[in-house]
Backbone as a chain_set.jsonl record, in Angstrom:
{"seq": "XXXXXXXXXXXXXXXXXXXXXXXXXXXXXXXXXXXXXXXXXXXXXXXXXXXXXXXXXXXXXXXXXXXXXXXXXXXXXXXXXXXXXXXXXXXXXXXXXXXXXXXXXXXXXXXXXXXXXXXXXXXXXXXXXXXXXXXXXXXXXXXXXXXXXXXXXXXXXXXXXXXXXXXXXXXXXXXXXXXXXXXXXXXXXXXXXXXXXXXX", "coords": {"N": [[69.934, 186.05, 50.493], [68.673, 186.824, 53.761], [65.286, 187.47, 54.083], [64.084, 190.801, 55.46], [61.457, 191.136, 57.908], [59.095, 193.197, 59.253], [57.301, 193.826, 61.999], [54.241, 195.02, 63.315], [52.665, 195.551, 65.906], [49.367, 195.802, 67.441], [46.221, 197.408, 68.567], [44.8, 198.2, 66.787], [42.011, 199.537, 66.224], [39.845, 201.314, 65.4], [42.347, 200.639, 62.541], [44.478, 202.81, 61.255], [45.182, 206.135, 59.306], [47.846, 206.932, 60.31], [48.88, 204.748, 61.835], [49.788, 203.443, 59.06], [51.162, 204.929, 57.756], [53.354, 205.176, 59.606], [54.157, 202.516, 59.321], [54.654, 202.12, 56.566], [56.883, 204.051, 56.52], [58.535, 202.872, 58.155], [59.127, 200.381, 56.716], [60.28, 202.155, 54.711], [62.625, 203.229, 55.87], [64.032, 201.178, 57.359], [64.37, 199.198, 55.8], [63.357, 197.306, 54.933], [61.572, 193.864, 53.519], [59.159, 193.56, 53.983], [56.088, 194.507, 55.73], [54.349, 193.13, 58.554], [51.356, 193.901, 59.634], [49.862, 193.259, 62.729], [47.204, 192.529, 64.643], [46.137, 192.748, 67.87], [44.988, 189.691, 70.044], [44.022, 189.391, 72.397], [44.773, 192.128, 74.118], [47.298, 192.274, 76.851], [48.287, 194.643, 77.882], [46.352, 196.409, 78.062], [44.08, 198.298, 79.5], [41.211, 198.958, 79.159], [38.867, 196.999, 77.324], [38.979, 196.224, 73.795], [36.935, 197.393, 71.43], [35.698, 196.538, 69.004], [35.432, 193.366, 67.36], [38.016, 190.775, 67.27], [37.568, 189.668, 64.851], [36.672, 191.321, 63.007], [38.44, 193.643, 63.579], [40.904, 192.528, 62.384], [39.853, 192.076, 59.852], [39.649, 194.853, 58.926], [42.555, 195.49, 59.003], [43.506, 193.698, 57.078], [42.18, 194.859, 54.877], [43.369, 197.734, 54.862], [45.418, 197.014, 54.396], [45.827, 195.989, 51.557], [46.37, 197.027, 48.946], [49.131, 197.67, 49.167], [52.139, 196.596, 48.321], [54.106, 195.96, 49.831], [53.11, 195.601, 52.293], [51.109, 193.866, 55.004], [48.707, 191.779, 56.404], [48.151, 189.845, 59.563], [46.57, 187.505, 61.412], [47.354, 185.741, 63.605], [47.498, 186.209, 66.42], [44.921, 186.544, 66.624], [43.818, 183.971, 66.28], [44.835, 183.002, 68.332], [44.574, 181.36, 71.538], [43.627, 183.176, 74.711], [45.88, 185.55, 76.684], [47.503, 187.985, 74.551], [50.649, 187.872, 73.956], [53.863, 189.163, 72.696], [56.163, 187.67, 72.819], [55.002, 185.228, 72.4], [54.096, 185.448, 69.534], [56.316, 186.067, 68.165], [57.557, 183.526, 68.463], [56.108, 181.737, 67.18], [56.117, 182.78, 64.68], [58.805, 182.937, 63.841], [58.996, 179.832, 63.955], [57.6, 179.112, 61.47], [57.738, 177.611, 58.783], [57.656, 179.703, 56.176], [58.828, 182.061, 56.683], [61.509, 181.33, 57.146], [64.941, 181.897, 58.159], [64.295, 184.211, 58.032], [64.886, 187.864, 59.434], [63.788, 189.516, 62.028], [62.154, 192.583, 62.956], [60.461, 194.025, 65.191], [58.233, 196.685, 65.29], [57.312, 199.568, 67.595], [55.887, 202.052, 69.599], [58.453, 204.589, 70.606], [58.378, 205.216, 73.149], [57.184, 202.738, 74.79], [59.2, 201.129, 74.803], [60.806, 201.61, 76.924], [59.697, 200.622, 78.796], [60.169, 197.245, 78.224], [61.722, 195.563, 79.574], [59.779, 194.676, 81.47], [57.835, 193.192, 79.785], [56.832, 189.941, 78.936], [59.026, 187.34, 79.431], [61.514, 188.775, 78.74], [64.304, 188.726, 78.033], [64.525, 186.732, 76.193], [63.287, 187.783, 74.26], [64.885, 189.771, 72.839], [66.605, 188.054, 71.344], [65.278, 187.045, 69.624], [64.078, 189.118, 67.664], [64.901, 192.477, 66.578], [64.143, 195.549, 68.15], [62.62, 198.155, 67.355], [61.886, 201.304, 68.112], [59.313, 203.95, 67.297], [59.433, 207.238, 66.91], [58.573, 210.478, 67.061], [59.597, 213.391, 64.901], [61.721, 215.93, 66.894], [60.529, 214.935, 69.073], [61.468, 214.387, 72.304], [63.074, 211.53, 73.941], [61.686, 210.675, 77.131], [62.171, 208.642, 78.722], [64.596, 206.308, 79.876], [66.317, 203.958, 77.865], [66.272, 200.103, 77.677], [69.776, 198.519, 78.11], [70.752, 196.723, 75.294], [73.021, 195.47, 73.634], [72.565, 196.447, 70.737], [70.209, 195.407, 69.69], [68.298, 197.117, 70.253], [66.492, 199.608, 68.614], [65.941, 203.237, 67.746], [63.914, 205.173, 65.421], [63.195, 207.822, 63.765], [60.021, 209.212, 62.779], [57.935, 210.868, 60.503], [54.923, 212.229, 62.22], [51.476, 211.399, 62.019], [48.498, 213.143, 62.677], [46.278, 211.428, 64.355], [44.26, 209.121, 65.79], [42.961, 206.375, 67.165], [41.196, 206.246, 69.148], [40.245, 209.008, 68.49], [38.816, 208.37, 65.969], [36.769, 206.539, 66.644], [35.213, 208.477, 68.374], [34.617, 210.302, 66.652], [32.771, 209.085, 65.063], [30.673, 208.265, 66.962], [29.669, 210.52, 67.659], [28.527, 211.258, 64.952], [30.012, 212.207, 62.989], [32.397, 212.665, 59.938], [34.519, 210.118, 59.076], [36.281, 210.243, 56.857], [38.722, 211.1, 56.0], [40.685, 210.203, 57.649], [41.267, 207.549, 57.831], [41.562, 204.473, 55.657], [39.592, 204.092, 52.141], [38.331, 201.801, 52.23], [38.38, 200.806, 54.702], [36.62, 202.912, 55.939], [34.418, 201.864, 54.782], [33.754, 199.558, 55.175], [33.382, 199.766, 58.442], [31.08, 201.213, 58.313], [29.432, 199.748, 56.757], [29.257, 197.461, 58.492], [28.301, 198.688, 60.977], [30.004, 199.514, 62.899], [30.987, 200.863, 65.823], [29.266, 202.805, 66.403], [28.024, 203.15, 69.018], [30.006, 203.169, 71.401], [31.789, 202.748, 73.959], [34.309, 205.218, 75.006]], "CA": [[70.249, 187.045, 51.615], [67.264, 186.703, 54.617], [64.271, 188.888, 54.41], [64.156, 191.386, 56.746], [60.765, 191.485, 58.087], [58.953, 194.159, 60.174], [55.692, 193.356, 62.621], [53.536, 196.425, 63.733], [51.423, 195.313, 66.722], [48.489, 197.089, 68.093], [45.004, 196.967, 68.424], [43.884, 198.357, 65.595], [40.256, 199.33, 66.72], [40.397, 200.829, 63.842], [43.26, 200.898, 61.826], [44.224, 204.21, 60.444], [46.211, 206.549, 58.37], [48.797, 207.023, 61.522], [49.574, 203.391, 61.716], [49.795, 202.943, 57.789], [52.173, 205.907, 57.957], [54.349, 204.807, 60.406], [54.482, 201.249, 58.678], [55.188, 202.803, 55.249], [58.165, 204.626, 56.7], [59.243, 201.703, 58.64], [59.855, 199.865, 55.474], [61.349, 202.546, 53.834], [64.242, 203.6, 56.736], [64.631, 199.918, 57.887], [64.9, 198.611, 54.527], [62.233, 196.06, 55.083], [61.275, 193.439, 52.261], [57.437, 193.759, 54.195], [55.903, 194.337, 57.233], [52.921, 192.771, 58.959], [50.276, 194.312, 60.742], [49.31, 192.121, 63.811], [46.013, 193.068, 65.627], [46.354, 192.188, 69.041], [43.657, 189.18, 70.213], [43.578, 189.642, 73.727], [46.014, 192.842, 74.308], [47.389, 192.276, 77.866], [48.835, 195.701, 78.537], [45.392, 197.443, 77.462], [42.933, 198.024, 80.477], [40.11, 198.502, 78.84], [38.866, 195.871, 76.479], [38.554, 196.72, 72.44], [35.509, 197.674, 71.189], [35.371, 195.506, 67.847], [35.849, 192.057, 67.513], [39.324, 190.383, 66.639], [37.791, 189.451, 63.286], [36.621, 193.068, 62.441], [39.785, 194.478, 63.645], [41.933, 191.659, 61.462], [39.262, 192.165, 58.52], [39.979, 196.199, 58.766], [44.099, 195.883, 58.84], [43.753, 193.21, 55.598], [41.761, 195.727, 53.592], [43.851, 198.692, 54.868], [47.332, 196.588, 53.498], [45.636, 195.339, 50.333], [46.948, 197.791, 48.105], [50.319, 198.18, 49.172], [52.852, 194.975, 48.437], [55.197, 195.792, 50.994], [52.344, 195.623, 53.822], [50.2, 192.572, 54.961], [48.058, 191.557, 57.888], [48.247, 188.603, 60.041], [45.513, 187.02, 62.545], [48.358, 185.024, 64.414], [46.951, 186.839, 67.633], [43.373, 186.696, 66.639], [43.45, 182.979, 66.462], [45.334, 182.233, 69.64], [43.693, 181.768, 72.83], [44.546, 183.914, 75.87], [46.326, 187.173, 76.604], [48.542, 188.242, 73.326], [52.137, 188.319, 74.405], [55.07, 189.489, 71.723], [56.904, 186.391, 72.634], [54.532, 184.09, 71.855], [54.097, 185.659, 68.477], [57.684, 186.157, 67.795], [58.232, 182.307, 68.576], [55.242, 181.219, 66.275], [56.58, 183.359, 63.278], [59.962, 182.142, 63.54], [59.392, 178.406, 63.536], [56.859, 179.301, 60.399], [58.587, 177.665, 57.406], [57.403, 180.641, 55.485], [59.763, 182.909, 57.554], [62.957, 180.693, 57.331], [66.024, 182.821, 58.193], [63.95, 185.799, 58.25], [65.361, 188.993, 60.285], [62.485, 190.082, 62.397], [61.92, 193.746, 63.415], [59.169, 194.605, 66.123], [58.38, 198.295, 65.685], [56.162, 199.884, 68.481], [56.226, 203.552, 69.784], [59.438, 204.282, 71.431], [57.908, 205.175, 74.851], [56.994, 201.499, 74.603], [60.738, 200.679, 74.557], [61.536, 201.69, 78.076], [58.863, 199.32, 79.683], [60.51, 196.3, 77.502], [62.209, 194.751, 80.387], [58.956, 193.975, 82.079], [57.625, 192.258, 79.029], [57.059, 188.647, 79.421], [60.206, 186.577, 78.859], [62.031, 189.88, 78.025], [65.466, 188.152, 77.419], [64.478, 186.233, 75.231], [62.748, 188.796, 72.911], [65.808, 190.575, 72.061], [67.168, 187.021, 70.612], [64.115, 186.783, 68.249], [63.704, 190.327, 66.959], [65.614, 193.78, 66.602], [63.027, 196.048, 68.648], [62.616, 199.448, 66.862], [61.202, 202.407, 68.565], [59.186, 205.065, 66.54], [59.498, 208.408, 67.766], [58.131, 211.864, 66.15], [60.52, 214.461, 64.842], [61.628, 216.901, 67.845], [60.234, 214.533, 70.555], [62.414, 213.828, 73.156], [62.238, 210.243, 74.699], [62.029, 211.014, 78.526], [62.586, 207.257, 79.734], [65.966, 205.336, 79.519], [66.134, 202.695, 77.072], [67.369, 199.417, 78.425], [70.868, 197.968, 77.189], [70.407, 195.656, 74.192], [73.544, 195.1, 72.472], [72.344, 197.019, 69.715], [68.803, 195.066, 69.615], [66.947, 198.033, 70.427], [66.905, 200.918, 67.501], [65.241, 204.192, 67.788], [63.523, 205.755, 64.186], [62.304, 209.168, 63.859], [59.009, 209.347, 61.59], [57.007, 212.07, 60.672], [53.546, 211.668, 62.554], [50.228, 211.604, 61.686], [47.568, 213.188, 64.216], [45.229, 210.675, 64.014], [44.247, 207.991, 66.76], [42.143, 205.0, 67.022], [39.916, 206.928, 70.062], [39.386, 210.272, 67.56], [37.717, 207.928, 64.794], [35.517, 206.047, 67.279], [34.408, 209.531, 69.113], [33.761, 210.897, 65.685], [31.824, 207.889, 64.586], [29.922, 208.307, 67.759], [29.255, 211.861, 67.154], [27.931, 211.335, 63.703], [31.23, 212.871, 62.053], [32.974, 211.886, 58.872], [36.174, 209.964, 59.283], [36.778, 210.034, 55.542], [40.42, 211.877, 56.142], [41.471, 209.527, 59.215], [41.644, 205.851, 57.455], [41.299, 204.165, 54.014], [38.184, 204.339, 52.116], [37.983, 200.303, 52.502], [38.16, 200.626, 55.919], [35.364, 203.334, 56.405], [33.057, 201.416, 54.06], [33.775, 198.249, 56.124], [32.843, 200.297, 59.424], [29.635, 201.747, 57.985], [28.71, 198.121, 56.573], [28.996, 196.743, 59.769], [27.811, 199.295, 61.961], [31.322, 199.448, 64.015], [31.748, 202.064, 66.916], [28.495, 203.798, 66.419], [27.689, 203.339, 70.623], [30.979, 202.506, 72.029], [32.338, 203.496, 75.321], [35.344, 205.596, 74.362]], "C": [[68.675, 186.885, 52.221], [66.662, 187.615, 54.518], [64.287, 189.354, 55.473], [62.449, 191.639, 56.798], [59.887, 192.408, 59.19], [57.618, 193.683, 60.847], [55.554, 194.735, 63.561], [52.925, 195.492, 64.421], [50.806, 196.203, 67.108], [46.991, 196.44, 67.944], [44.304, 196.953, 67.38], [42.265, 198.817, 65.437], [39.998, 200.922, 66.665], [41.674, 200.948, 63.673], [43.466, 202.091, 61.311], [45.239, 204.857, 60.128], [47.584, 206.712, 59.27], [49.535, 205.695, 61.208], [49.81, 202.955, 60.37], [50.849, 203.957, 57.384], [53.224, 205.62, 58.303], [54.571, 203.582, 59.836], [54.95, 201.653, 57.408], [56.568, 203.158, 55.495], [58.902, 203.816, 57.221], [60.0, 201.07, 57.655], [60.704, 200.339, 54.65], [62.764, 202.649, 54.907], [64.856, 202.226, 57.168], [65.066, 198.912, 56.679], [64.297, 197.191, 54.501], [61.872, 195.367, 53.916], [59.593, 193.369, 52.566], [57.824, 194.107, 55.545], [54.473, 194.046, 57.56], [52.47, 193.526, 60.259], [49.681, 193.09, 61.445], [48.442, 192.566, 64.728], [46.076, 191.953, 66.72], [44.733, 190.938, 69.229], [43.129, 189.573, 71.643], [44.981, 190.649, 74.483], [46.115, 192.757, 76.195], [47.475, 193.54, 78.745], [47.335, 196.571, 78.71], [44.508, 197.133, 78.643], [41.632, 197.907, 80.431], [39.936, 197.877, 77.509], [38.469, 197.037, 75.031], [37.425, 196.71, 72.643], [35.012, 196.828, 69.977], [36.087, 194.462, 67.853], [37.645, 191.862, 66.89], [38.917, 190.133, 65.157], [37.396, 190.567, 62.472], [38.105, 193.674, 62.421], [40.847, 193.639, 62.228], [41.465, 192.173, 59.8], [39.633, 193.708, 57.898], [41.392, 196.351, 58.435], [44.384, 194.945, 57.249], [43.157, 194.363, 54.635], [42.394, 197.232, 53.452], [45.451, 198.591, 53.818], [46.97, 196.31, 52.314], [46.423, 195.743, 49.1], [48.48, 198.166, 47.885], [51.294, 196.732, 49.034], [53.769, 194.919, 49.156], [54.441, 195.707, 52.335], [51.377, 194.414, 53.709], [49.779, 192.815, 56.736], [48.256, 190.238, 58.678], [46.893, 188.285, 61.179], [46.106, 185.819, 63.18], [47.69, 185.106, 65.591], [45.595, 186.559, 67.571], [43.157, 185.09, 66.974], [44.101, 182.213, 67.603], [44.69, 182.213, 70.557], [44.366, 182.279, 73.783], [45.263, 185.018, 75.668], [47.273, 187.047, 75.317], [49.857, 188.636, 73.927], [53.048, 188.392, 73.001], [55.72, 188.232, 71.81], [56.196, 185.371, 72.098], [54.147, 184.082, 70.058], [55.401, 185.43, 67.329], [58.261, 184.434, 67.621], [57.641, 181.522, 67.438], [55.739, 181.899, 64.812], [57.932, 182.761, 62.967], [60.001, 180.811, 63.612], [58.193, 178.404, 62.455], [58.074, 179.131, 59.13], [58.815, 178.676, 56.253], [58.515, 181.947, 55.547], [60.997, 182.438, 57.972], [63.684, 181.522, 57.325], [65.807, 184.007, 58.236], [64.619, 186.761, 59.582], [64.038, 189.535, 60.824], [62.674, 191.495, 63.025], [60.839, 194.171, 63.988], [59.269, 196.068, 66.225], [57.058, 198.611, 66.536], [56.788, 201.022, 68.617], [57.426, 203.235, 70.824], [59.064, 204.413, 72.847], [57.793, 203.804, 75.536], [58.063, 200.678, 75.37], [61.157, 200.391, 76.13], [60.974, 200.713, 78.922], [59.499, 197.925, 79.203], [60.914, 195.224, 78.543], [60.899, 194.312, 81.251], [57.889, 193.147, 81.278], [57.98, 190.86, 79.155], [58.308, 188.102, 78.696], [61.218, 187.386, 77.73], [63.408, 189.534, 77.451], [65.389, 187.673, 76.137], [64.107, 186.798, 73.85], [63.485, 189.465, 72.065], [66.644, 189.281, 71.257], [66.238, 186.796, 69.426], [64.004, 187.995, 67.289], [64.562, 191.611, 67.509], [64.067, 194.481, 67.341], [63.256, 197.665, 68.132], [61.412, 200.431, 67.471], [60.97, 203.592, 67.744], [59.015, 206.048, 67.482], [59.113, 209.755, 66.636], [59.552, 212.614, 66.197], [60.537, 215.363, 65.956], [61.178, 216.188, 68.866], [61.586, 213.675, 71.127], [61.918, 212.396, 73.953], [62.591, 210.658, 76.128], [62.74, 209.849, 79.242], [64.118, 207.117, 79.015], [65.616, 204.135, 78.784], [66.914, 201.77, 77.599], [68.516, 199.005, 77.678], [70.667, 196.739, 76.564], [71.104, 195.181, 73.382], [73.178, 195.374, 71.029], [71.027, 196.53, 68.915], [67.666, 196.17, 69.689], [67.353, 199.438, 69.512], [65.413, 201.943, 67.743], [65.087, 204.892, 65.967], [62.695, 206.903, 64.363], [61.415, 208.769, 62.513], [58.128, 210.171, 61.962], [55.447, 211.476, 61.64], [52.618, 212.056, 62.095], [49.233, 211.666, 62.715], [46.631, 212.77, 64.292], [45.327, 209.383, 65.227], [42.732, 207.32, 66.531], [40.61, 205.866, 67.794], [39.288, 208.095, 69.294], [38.495, 209.644, 66.953], [36.628, 207.689, 65.532], [34.403, 207.229, 68.077], [33.85, 210.211, 67.924], [32.537, 210.093, 65.127], [30.248, 208.127, 65.625], [28.675, 209.831, 67.691], [28.522, 212.296, 65.853], [28.78, 211.804, 62.795], [31.903, 211.858, 60.947], [34.384, 211.406, 59.505], [36.853, 209.554, 57.907], [38.64, 210.199, 55.195], [41.214, 210.95, 57.254], [41.635, 208.258, 58.697], [41.207, 205.881, 56.064], [39.991, 204.015, 53.9], [37.723, 202.922, 52.323], [37.642, 200.529, 54.136], [36.554, 201.538, 56.377], [34.173, 202.533, 55.614], [33.001, 200.168, 54.952], [32.988, 198.74, 57.611], [31.359, 200.581, 59.205], [28.829, 200.254, 57.559], [28.522, 197.343, 57.553], [28.508, 197.199, 61.006], [28.635, 199.437, 63.153], [31.048, 200.713, 64.41], [30.687, 203.393, 66.794], [27.7, 204.037, 68.264], [28.542, 202.653, 71.217], [31.055, 203.46, 73.173], [33.886, 204.015, 74.328], [36.372, 205.677, 75.669]], "O": [[67.677, 186.828, 51.503], [67.16, 188.712, 54.773], [64.459, 188.679, 56.489], [61.986, 192.283, 55.856], [60.272, 192.078, 60.313], [56.83, 193.107, 60.097], [56.396, 195.303, 64.256], [52.547, 194.508, 63.787], [51.27, 197.337, 67.23], [46.663, 195.377, 67.416], [43.468, 196.135, 66.995], [41.507, 198.396, 64.563], [39.954, 201.647, 67.658], [42.306, 201.38, 64.637], [42.451, 202.559, 60.794], [46.325, 204.421, 60.51], [48.567, 206.532, 58.552], [50.538, 205.579, 60.504], [50.134, 201.768, 60.411], [51.481, 203.562, 56.405], [54.18, 205.711, 57.532], [55.8, 203.527, 59.846], [56.127, 201.299, 57.33], [57.444, 202.661, 54.788], [60.08, 203.862, 56.866], [61.23, 201.104, 57.608], [61.562, 199.741, 54.001], [63.826, 202.11, 54.598], [66.074, 202.132, 57.325], [65.944, 198.05, 56.716], [64.827, 196.169, 54.063], [61.77, 196.154, 52.975], [58.8, 193.171, 51.646], [58.853, 194.115, 56.22], [53.533, 194.589, 56.98], [52.958, 193.69, 61.377], [49.138, 192.137, 60.885], [48.944, 193.053, 65.741], [46.072, 190.73, 66.584], [43.65, 191.206, 68.709], [41.999, 189.987, 71.903], [45.9, 190.179, 75.153], [45.138, 193.126, 76.848], [47.009, 193.663, 79.877], [47.318, 197.429, 79.593], [44.164, 195.974, 78.875], [40.912, 197.206, 81.142], [40.728, 198.142, 76.604], [37.942, 198.148, 75.078], [36.815, 196.252, 73.61], [33.846, 196.436, 70.026], [37.247, 194.458, 68.263], [38.277, 192.69, 66.235], [39.744, 190.334, 64.268], [37.795, 190.7, 61.315], [38.735, 194.072, 61.441], [41.368, 194.264, 61.304], [42.204, 192.51, 58.875], [39.87, 193.87, 56.701], [41.659, 197.246, 57.633], [45.215, 195.318, 56.42], [43.799, 194.682, 53.634], [42.201, 197.932, 52.458], [46.134, 199.319, 53.098], [47.98, 196.339, 51.61], [47.016, 194.949, 48.37], [48.988, 198.72, 46.91], [51.003, 195.808, 49.794], [54.391, 193.861, 49.25], [55.065, 195.739, 53.396], [50.918, 194.003, 52.643], [50.175, 193.481, 57.692], [48.704, 189.414, 57.881], [46.38, 189.291, 61.67], [45.365, 184.844, 63.308], [47.192, 184.041, 65.957], [45.07, 186.301, 68.654], [42.37, 184.835, 67.885], [43.94, 181.007, 67.791], [43.959, 183.2, 70.628], [45.565, 182.029, 73.907], [45.327, 185.504, 74.539], [47.784, 185.947, 75.105], [50.02, 189.775, 74.363], [52.8, 187.494, 72.196], [55.846, 187.648, 70.734], [56.757, 184.602, 71.317], [53.961, 183.055, 69.406], [55.463, 184.905, 66.218], [59.165, 184.115, 66.849], [58.337, 180.763, 66.764], [55.594, 181.178, 63.825], [58.132, 182.147, 61.918], [61.111, 180.358, 63.33], [57.61, 177.33, 62.611], [58.895, 179.931, 58.679], [59.795, 178.646, 55.51], [58.896, 182.616, 54.587], [61.589, 182.915, 58.94], [63.411, 182.329, 56.436], [66.658, 184.879, 58.413], [64.789, 186.211, 60.67], [63.226, 189.993, 60.02], [63.625, 191.467, 63.805], [60.092, 194.801, 63.24], [60.062, 196.67, 66.949], [55.968, 198.089, 66.3], [57.874, 201.28, 68.096], [57.548, 202.263, 71.57], [59.527, 203.618, 73.666], [58.215, 203.651, 76.683], [57.895, 199.841, 76.257], [61.666, 199.352, 76.55], [61.653, 200.032, 79.69], [59.269, 197.156, 80.137], [60.489, 194.076, 78.41], [61.175, 193.279, 81.861], [57.093, 192.457, 81.914], [59.125, 190.493, 79.418], [58.566, 188.386, 77.527], [61.592, 187.073, 76.599], [63.688, 190.051, 76.369], [66.024, 188.075, 75.162], [64.463, 186.442, 72.727], [63.166, 189.787, 70.921], [67.442, 189.713, 70.426], [66.638, 186.355, 68.349], [63.832, 187.756, 66.094], [64.854, 191.731, 68.699], [62.987, 193.953, 67.076], [64.171, 198.297, 68.66], [60.211, 200.252, 67.269], [61.917, 204.295, 67.391], [58.571, 205.879, 68.617], [59.488, 209.76, 65.464], [60.394, 212.554, 67.093], [59.41, 215.774, 66.23], [61.392, 216.798, 69.913], [62.329, 212.804, 70.674], [60.804, 212.174, 74.428], [63.757, 210.988, 76.347], [63.623, 209.959, 80.092], [64.589, 207.634, 78.002], [64.683, 203.401, 79.111], [68.034, 202.069, 78.012], [68.357, 199.097, 76.46], [70.419, 195.733, 77.229], [70.636, 194.544, 72.439], [73.481, 194.549, 70.166], [70.71, 196.994, 67.82], [66.5, 196.104, 69.301], [68.337, 200.146, 69.725], [64.247, 201.568, 67.868], [66.126, 205.067, 65.331], [61.653, 206.928, 65.019], [61.849, 208.215, 61.503], [57.607, 210.364, 63.061], [55.087, 210.3, 61.588], [52.681, 213.192, 61.626], [48.983, 210.747, 63.495], [45.716, 213.593, 64.329], [46.388, 208.807, 65.469], [41.743, 207.707, 65.909], [39.491, 206.048, 67.315], [38.071, 208.277, 69.331], [37.333, 210.016, 67.115], [35.591, 208.326, 65.35], [33.213, 207.033, 68.324], [32.725, 210.703, 68.014], [31.462, 210.607, 64.817], [29.095, 208.151, 65.194], [27.454, 209.988, 67.685], [28.02, 213.407, 65.68], [28.335, 211.854, 61.648], [31.947, 210.63, 61.024], [35.145, 212.069, 60.21], [37.764, 208.731, 57.814], [39.425, 209.616, 54.448], [42.383, 211.187, 57.559], [42.461, 207.688, 59.411], [40.696, 206.802, 55.427], [39.208, 203.855, 54.836], [36.536, 202.857, 52.641], [36.504, 200.345, 54.566], [35.609, 201.011, 56.963], [33.008, 202.7, 55.976], [31.895, 199.919, 55.431], [31.99, 198.089, 57.92], [30.521, 200.127, 59.984], [27.782, 199.849, 58.064], [27.617, 196.51, 57.519], [28.288, 196.461, 61.967], [28.141, 199.481, 64.28], [30.872, 201.628, 63.606], [30.988, 204.573, 66.978], [26.973, 204.985, 68.561], [28.201, 201.555, 71.658], [30.56, 204.58, 73.304], [34.382, 203.447, 73.354], [37.544, 206.019, 75.513]]}, "num_chains": 1, "name": "protein.A"}
């Protein structure tokens, strides 16, 4: 039977417990064989530049997933030049012999799915993966989802109230982030001196 592979894209600047909670719950709910965190190299939808380098963001994602056999991290977008487009990532993974025959599930925030028709080469996206919108319990999705023939799904996942912005703000203020991400990521941030003086 073909592997069911989840892809969770994001800037991961830095990766935090909210990302990891969503990833693990997606693995459980969607019955995935594994889920891959894919830090964006040059995120075209982000107006503000990311604070940490691609290498640092990938390293933190790798550290955060190292102890969970169902999770992994990929540098596929870090290594690709130019803006990071989901279509390029899905094409590259689909053509990788290591993923031959795999079924891909692209996991993102439910609100982002309403804008999916504006994504680069949108029709082909739905041929390469099922898109899964993550929403919190009790949260109503205001926007209308595009018609997809079953290739767009919504999954309710308990939210963890943490954001990368909160982590960066705490670090600028000299506060602890020990409860917001993994010990390995905290140690890496401290060792590298990341986010101590960044624009929020």
